[in-house]
Short mmCIF file of C-alpha atoms in Angstrom, two decimals:
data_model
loop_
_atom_site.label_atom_id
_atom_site.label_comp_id
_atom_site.label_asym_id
_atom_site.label_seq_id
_atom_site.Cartn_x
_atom_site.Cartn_y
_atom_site.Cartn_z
CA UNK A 1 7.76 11.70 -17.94
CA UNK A 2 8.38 10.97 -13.84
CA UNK A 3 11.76 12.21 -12.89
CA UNK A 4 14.16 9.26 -11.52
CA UNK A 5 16.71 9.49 -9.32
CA UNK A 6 19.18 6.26 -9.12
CA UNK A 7 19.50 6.17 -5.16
CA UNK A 8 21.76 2.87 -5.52
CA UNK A 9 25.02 3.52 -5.16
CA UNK A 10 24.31 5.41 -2.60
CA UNK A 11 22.82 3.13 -0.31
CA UNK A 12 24.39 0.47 1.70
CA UNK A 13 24.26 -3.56 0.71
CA UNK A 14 25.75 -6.71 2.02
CA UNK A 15 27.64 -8.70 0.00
CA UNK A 16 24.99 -11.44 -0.76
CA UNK A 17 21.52 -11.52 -2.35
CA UNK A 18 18.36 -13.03 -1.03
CA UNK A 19 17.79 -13.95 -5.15
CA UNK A 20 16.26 -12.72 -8.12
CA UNK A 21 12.65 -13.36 -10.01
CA UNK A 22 12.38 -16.23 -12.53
CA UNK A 23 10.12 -13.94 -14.56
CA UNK A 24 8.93 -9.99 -14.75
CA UNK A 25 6.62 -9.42 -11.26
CA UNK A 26 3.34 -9.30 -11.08
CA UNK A 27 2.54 -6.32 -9.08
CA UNK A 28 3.42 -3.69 -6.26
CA UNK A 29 3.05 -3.27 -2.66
CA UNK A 30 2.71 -0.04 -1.09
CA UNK A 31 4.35 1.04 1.84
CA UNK A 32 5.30 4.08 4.19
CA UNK A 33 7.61 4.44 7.29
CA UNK A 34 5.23 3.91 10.56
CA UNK A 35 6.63 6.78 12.34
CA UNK A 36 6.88 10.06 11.22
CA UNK A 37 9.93 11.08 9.18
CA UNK A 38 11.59 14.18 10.30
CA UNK A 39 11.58 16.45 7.53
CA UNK A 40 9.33 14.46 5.25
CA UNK A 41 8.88 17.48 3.00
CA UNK A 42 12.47 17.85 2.28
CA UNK A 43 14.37 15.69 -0.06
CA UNK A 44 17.41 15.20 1.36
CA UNK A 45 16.46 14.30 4.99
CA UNK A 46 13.99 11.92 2.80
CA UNK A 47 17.39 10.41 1.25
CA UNK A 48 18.93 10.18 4.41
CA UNK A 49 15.74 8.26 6.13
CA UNK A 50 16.41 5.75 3.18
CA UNK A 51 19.77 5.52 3.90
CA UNK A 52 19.08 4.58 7.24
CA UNK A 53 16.33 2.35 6.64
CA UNK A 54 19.36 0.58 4.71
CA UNK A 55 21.37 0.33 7.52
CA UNK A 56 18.65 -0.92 9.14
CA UNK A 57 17.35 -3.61 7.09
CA UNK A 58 20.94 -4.93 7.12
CA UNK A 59 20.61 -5.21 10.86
CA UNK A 60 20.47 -9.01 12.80
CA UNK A 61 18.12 -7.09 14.68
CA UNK A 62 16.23 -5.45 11.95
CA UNK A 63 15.33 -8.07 8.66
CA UNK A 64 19.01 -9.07 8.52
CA UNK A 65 18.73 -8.41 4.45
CA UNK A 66 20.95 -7.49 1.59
CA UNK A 67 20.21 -3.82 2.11
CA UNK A 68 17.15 -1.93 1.58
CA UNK A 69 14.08 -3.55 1.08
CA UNK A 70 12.02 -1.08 -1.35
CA UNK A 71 12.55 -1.31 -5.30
CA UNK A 72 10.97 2.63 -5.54
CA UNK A 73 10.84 5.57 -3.10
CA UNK A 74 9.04 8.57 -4.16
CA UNK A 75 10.32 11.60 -2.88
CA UNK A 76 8.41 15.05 -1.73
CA UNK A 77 9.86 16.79 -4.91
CA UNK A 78 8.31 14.36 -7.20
CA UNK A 79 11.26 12.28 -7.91
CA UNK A 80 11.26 8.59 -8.31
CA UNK A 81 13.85 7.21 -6.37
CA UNK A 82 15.20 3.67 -7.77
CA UNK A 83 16.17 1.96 -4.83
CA UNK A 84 16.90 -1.89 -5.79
CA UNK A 85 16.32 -3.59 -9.27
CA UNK A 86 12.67 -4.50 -10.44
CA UNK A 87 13.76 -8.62 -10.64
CA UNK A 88 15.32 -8.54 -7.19
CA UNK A 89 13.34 -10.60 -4.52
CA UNK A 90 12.43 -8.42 -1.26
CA UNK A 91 11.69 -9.23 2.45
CA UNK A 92 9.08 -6.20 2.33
CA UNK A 93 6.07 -7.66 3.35
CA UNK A 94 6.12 -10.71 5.24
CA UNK A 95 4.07 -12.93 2.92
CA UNK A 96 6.36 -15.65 0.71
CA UNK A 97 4.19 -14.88 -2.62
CA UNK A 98 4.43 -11.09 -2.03
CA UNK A 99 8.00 -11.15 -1.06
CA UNK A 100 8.74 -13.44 -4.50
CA UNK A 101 6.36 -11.46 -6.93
CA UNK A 102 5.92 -7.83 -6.15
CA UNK A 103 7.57 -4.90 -6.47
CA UNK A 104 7.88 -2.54 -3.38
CA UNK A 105 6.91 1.09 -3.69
CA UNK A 106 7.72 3.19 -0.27
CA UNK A 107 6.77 6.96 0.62
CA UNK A 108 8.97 8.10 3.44
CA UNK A 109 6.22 9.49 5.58
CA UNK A 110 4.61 8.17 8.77
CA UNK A 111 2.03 9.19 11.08
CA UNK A 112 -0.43 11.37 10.67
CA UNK A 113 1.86 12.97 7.59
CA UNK A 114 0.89 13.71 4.26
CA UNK A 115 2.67 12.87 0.63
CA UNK A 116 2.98 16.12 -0.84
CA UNK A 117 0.71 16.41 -4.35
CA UNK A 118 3.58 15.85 -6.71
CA UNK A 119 4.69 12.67 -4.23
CA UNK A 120 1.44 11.08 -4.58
CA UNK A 121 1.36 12.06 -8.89
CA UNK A 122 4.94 10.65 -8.76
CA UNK A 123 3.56 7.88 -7.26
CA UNK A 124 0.18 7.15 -9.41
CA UNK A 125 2.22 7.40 -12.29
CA UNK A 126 4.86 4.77 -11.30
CA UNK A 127 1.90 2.70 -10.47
CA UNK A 128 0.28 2.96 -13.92
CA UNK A 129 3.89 2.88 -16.15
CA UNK A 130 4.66 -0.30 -13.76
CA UNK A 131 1.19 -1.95 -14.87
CA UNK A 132 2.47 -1.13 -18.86
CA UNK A 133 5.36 -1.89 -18.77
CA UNK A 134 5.02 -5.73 -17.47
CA UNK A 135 1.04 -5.46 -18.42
CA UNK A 136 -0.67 -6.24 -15.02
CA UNK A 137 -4.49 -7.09 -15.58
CA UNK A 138 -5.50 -3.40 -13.22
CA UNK A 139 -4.95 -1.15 -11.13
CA UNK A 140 -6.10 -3.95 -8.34
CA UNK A 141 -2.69 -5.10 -8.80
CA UNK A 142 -1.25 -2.66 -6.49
CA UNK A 143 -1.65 -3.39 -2.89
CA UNK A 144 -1.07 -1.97 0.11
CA UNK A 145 1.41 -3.47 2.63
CA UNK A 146 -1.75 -4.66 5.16
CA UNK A 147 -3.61 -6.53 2.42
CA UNK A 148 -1.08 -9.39 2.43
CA UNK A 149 -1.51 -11.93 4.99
CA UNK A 150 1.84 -12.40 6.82
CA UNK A 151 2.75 -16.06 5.85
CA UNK A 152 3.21 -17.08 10.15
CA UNK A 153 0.11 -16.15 10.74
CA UNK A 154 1.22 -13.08 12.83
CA UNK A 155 -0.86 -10.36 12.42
CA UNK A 156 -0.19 -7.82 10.17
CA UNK A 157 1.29 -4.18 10.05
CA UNK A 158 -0.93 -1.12 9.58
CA UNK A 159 1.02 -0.54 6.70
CA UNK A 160 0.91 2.12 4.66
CA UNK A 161 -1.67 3.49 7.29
CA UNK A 162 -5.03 5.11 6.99
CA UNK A 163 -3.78 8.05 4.84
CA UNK A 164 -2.14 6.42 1.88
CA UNK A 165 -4.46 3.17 2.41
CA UNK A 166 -7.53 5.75 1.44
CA UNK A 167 -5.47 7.27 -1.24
CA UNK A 168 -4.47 4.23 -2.72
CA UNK A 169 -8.17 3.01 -2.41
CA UNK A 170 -9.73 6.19 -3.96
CA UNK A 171 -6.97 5.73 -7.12
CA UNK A 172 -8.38 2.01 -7.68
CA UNK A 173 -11.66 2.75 -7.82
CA UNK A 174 -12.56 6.43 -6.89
CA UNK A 175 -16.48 7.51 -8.01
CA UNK A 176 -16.79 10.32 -10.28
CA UNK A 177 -18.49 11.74 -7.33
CA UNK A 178 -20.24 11.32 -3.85
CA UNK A 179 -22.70 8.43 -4.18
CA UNK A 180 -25.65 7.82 -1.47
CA UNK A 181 -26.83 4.56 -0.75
CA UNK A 182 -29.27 3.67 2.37
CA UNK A 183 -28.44 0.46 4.78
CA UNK A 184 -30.99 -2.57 3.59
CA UNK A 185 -29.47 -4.85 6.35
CA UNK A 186 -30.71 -4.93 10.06
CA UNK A 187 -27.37 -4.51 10.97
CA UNK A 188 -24.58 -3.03 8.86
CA UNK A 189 -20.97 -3.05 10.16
CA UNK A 190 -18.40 -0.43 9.28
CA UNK A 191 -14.57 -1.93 8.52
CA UNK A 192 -11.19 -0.47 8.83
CA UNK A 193 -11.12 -2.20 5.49
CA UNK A 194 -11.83 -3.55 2.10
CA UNK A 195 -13.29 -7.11 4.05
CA UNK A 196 -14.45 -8.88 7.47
CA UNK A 197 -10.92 -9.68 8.22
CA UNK A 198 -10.06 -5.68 9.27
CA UNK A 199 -11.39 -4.74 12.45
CA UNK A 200 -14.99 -3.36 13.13
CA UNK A 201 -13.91 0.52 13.23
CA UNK A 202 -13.54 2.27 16.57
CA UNK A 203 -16.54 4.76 16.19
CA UNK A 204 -19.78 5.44 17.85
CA UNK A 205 -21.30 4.89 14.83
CA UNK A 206 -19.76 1.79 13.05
CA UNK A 207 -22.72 -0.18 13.57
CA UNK A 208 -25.25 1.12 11.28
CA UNK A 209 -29.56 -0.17 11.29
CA UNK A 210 -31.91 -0.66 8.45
CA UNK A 211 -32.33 2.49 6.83
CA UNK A 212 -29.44 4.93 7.68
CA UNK A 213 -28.34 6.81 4.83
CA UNK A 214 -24.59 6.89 4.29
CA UNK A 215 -22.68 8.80 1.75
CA UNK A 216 -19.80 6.91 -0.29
CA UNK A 217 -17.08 8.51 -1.91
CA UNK A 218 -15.35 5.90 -3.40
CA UNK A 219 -15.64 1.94 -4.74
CA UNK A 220 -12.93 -0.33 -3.89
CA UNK A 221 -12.52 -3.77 -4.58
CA UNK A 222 -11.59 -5.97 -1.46
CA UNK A 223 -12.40 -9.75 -0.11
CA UNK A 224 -15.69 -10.58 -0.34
CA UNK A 225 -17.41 -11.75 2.47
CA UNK A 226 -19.14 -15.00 3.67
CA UNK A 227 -21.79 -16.35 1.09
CA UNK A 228 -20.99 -13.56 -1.41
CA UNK A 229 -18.39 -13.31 -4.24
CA UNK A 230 -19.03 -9.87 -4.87
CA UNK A 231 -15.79 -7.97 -4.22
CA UNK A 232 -16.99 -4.50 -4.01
CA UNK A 233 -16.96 -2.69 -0.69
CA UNK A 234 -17.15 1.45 -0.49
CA UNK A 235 -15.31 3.94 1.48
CA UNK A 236 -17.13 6.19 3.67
CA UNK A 237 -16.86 10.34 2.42
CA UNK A 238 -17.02 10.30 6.83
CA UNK A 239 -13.79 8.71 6.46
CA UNK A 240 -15.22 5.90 9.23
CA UNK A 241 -14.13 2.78 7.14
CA UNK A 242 -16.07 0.76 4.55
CA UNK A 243 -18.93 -1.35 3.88
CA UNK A 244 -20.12 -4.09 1.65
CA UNK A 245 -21.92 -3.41 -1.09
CA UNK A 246 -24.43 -6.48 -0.24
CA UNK A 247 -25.34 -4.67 2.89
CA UNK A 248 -26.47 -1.20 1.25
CA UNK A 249 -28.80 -0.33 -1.52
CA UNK A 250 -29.58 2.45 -3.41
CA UNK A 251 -32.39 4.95 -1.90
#
């Protein structure tokens, strides 16, 4: 059973409400804080990051919301934090379908931090009684904040960053181990991400020739590139990026 802590009436909220969902949602979006939280591994400055991340969202010059803008938090003890009600409508990630249909999940880390091993369990485990509770097709209904498209074409947020976007891709589709596969294209490109709309990644090796051997440690399904519908890319055990799997065969 996860542990849950009812953070609500603790937290402050204006006295209006962007709405509520027509129907139960139809997945969750992953998020952390961007900068580091001081005291991460401690619960209460965790509490009071969330309280001012309230404040915050409040702000004219922050979302101007009605109050925090994360239905979960997990905490560094384990502890599910329940933040705002499943059916409310958030401002969390920028993109209208997102916003109306998904449930936000937050970790209060940034940086280069860590989620402690039971906030990352607490977290699997919301994901996974979330998906049976309002039965969501997979575990590909949990994104991260980054996979959305922001609806004015902005460009979006890094969001949840490289740390918790490789654990959340390693939880939808880890291997049961290390998998080797050998580059069949003349050119293969390494991605920040799961498809050709993430950046080429910033390494001296991210362009790859026929026959280099790479070594995957994970299968994740992402946007399949031009001319292919295949929607399987892997992560890297180098922790460089990913590739598609139309690119690489096996040796």
């Amino acid at each position: 059973m996860i542990p849950y802590r009812d953070l609500r009436p603790h937290l402050d909220r204006a006295d209006w409400t962007i709405g509520r969902r027509a129907g139960d949602p139809h997945g969750g979006t992953l998020h952390f804080n961007g900068p580091p939280v001081a005291g991460a591994a401690d619960v209460d400055a965790c509490i009071r990051q969330l309280q001012a991340d309230a404040r915050y969202h409040m702000r004219p010059n922050g979302l101007h919301a009605d109050g925090i803008q994360y239905t979960y938090a997990a905490l560094p003890d384990g502890t599910i934090a329940i933040l705002r009600d499943d059916h409310a409508m958030l401002w969390h990630c920028a993109n209208h379908i997102g916003n109306m249909h998904h449930v936000a999940i937050h970790i209060p880390i940034g940086g280069a931090q860590q989620p402690t091993p039971a906030q990352w369990a607490a977290t699997t485990a919301l994901f996974e009684t979330l998906i049976s509770r309002y039965g969501w097709a997979s575990r590909h209904a949990i994104k991260g904040h980054r996979e959305w498209p922001r609806s004015d074409g902005k460009p979006q947020k890094s969001c949840p960053g490289p740390i918790l976007t490789r654990l959340l891709e390693q939880w939808r589709g880890a291997l049961a181990g290390a998998a080797t596969y050998r580059v069949a294209a003349d050119v293969a490109l390494i991605r920040e991400g799961a498809g050709q709309q993430y950046r080429v990644a910033l390494h001296g090796t991210a362009r790859l020739p026929r026959g280099a051997m790479v070594v995957a440690d994970a299968i994740v399904h992402g946007t399949p590139p031009a001319g292919s519908s295949d929607p399987r890319w892997v992560h890297l055990a180098s922790q460089v990026g990913f590739m598609h799997m139309s690119v690489l065969e096996a040796p």
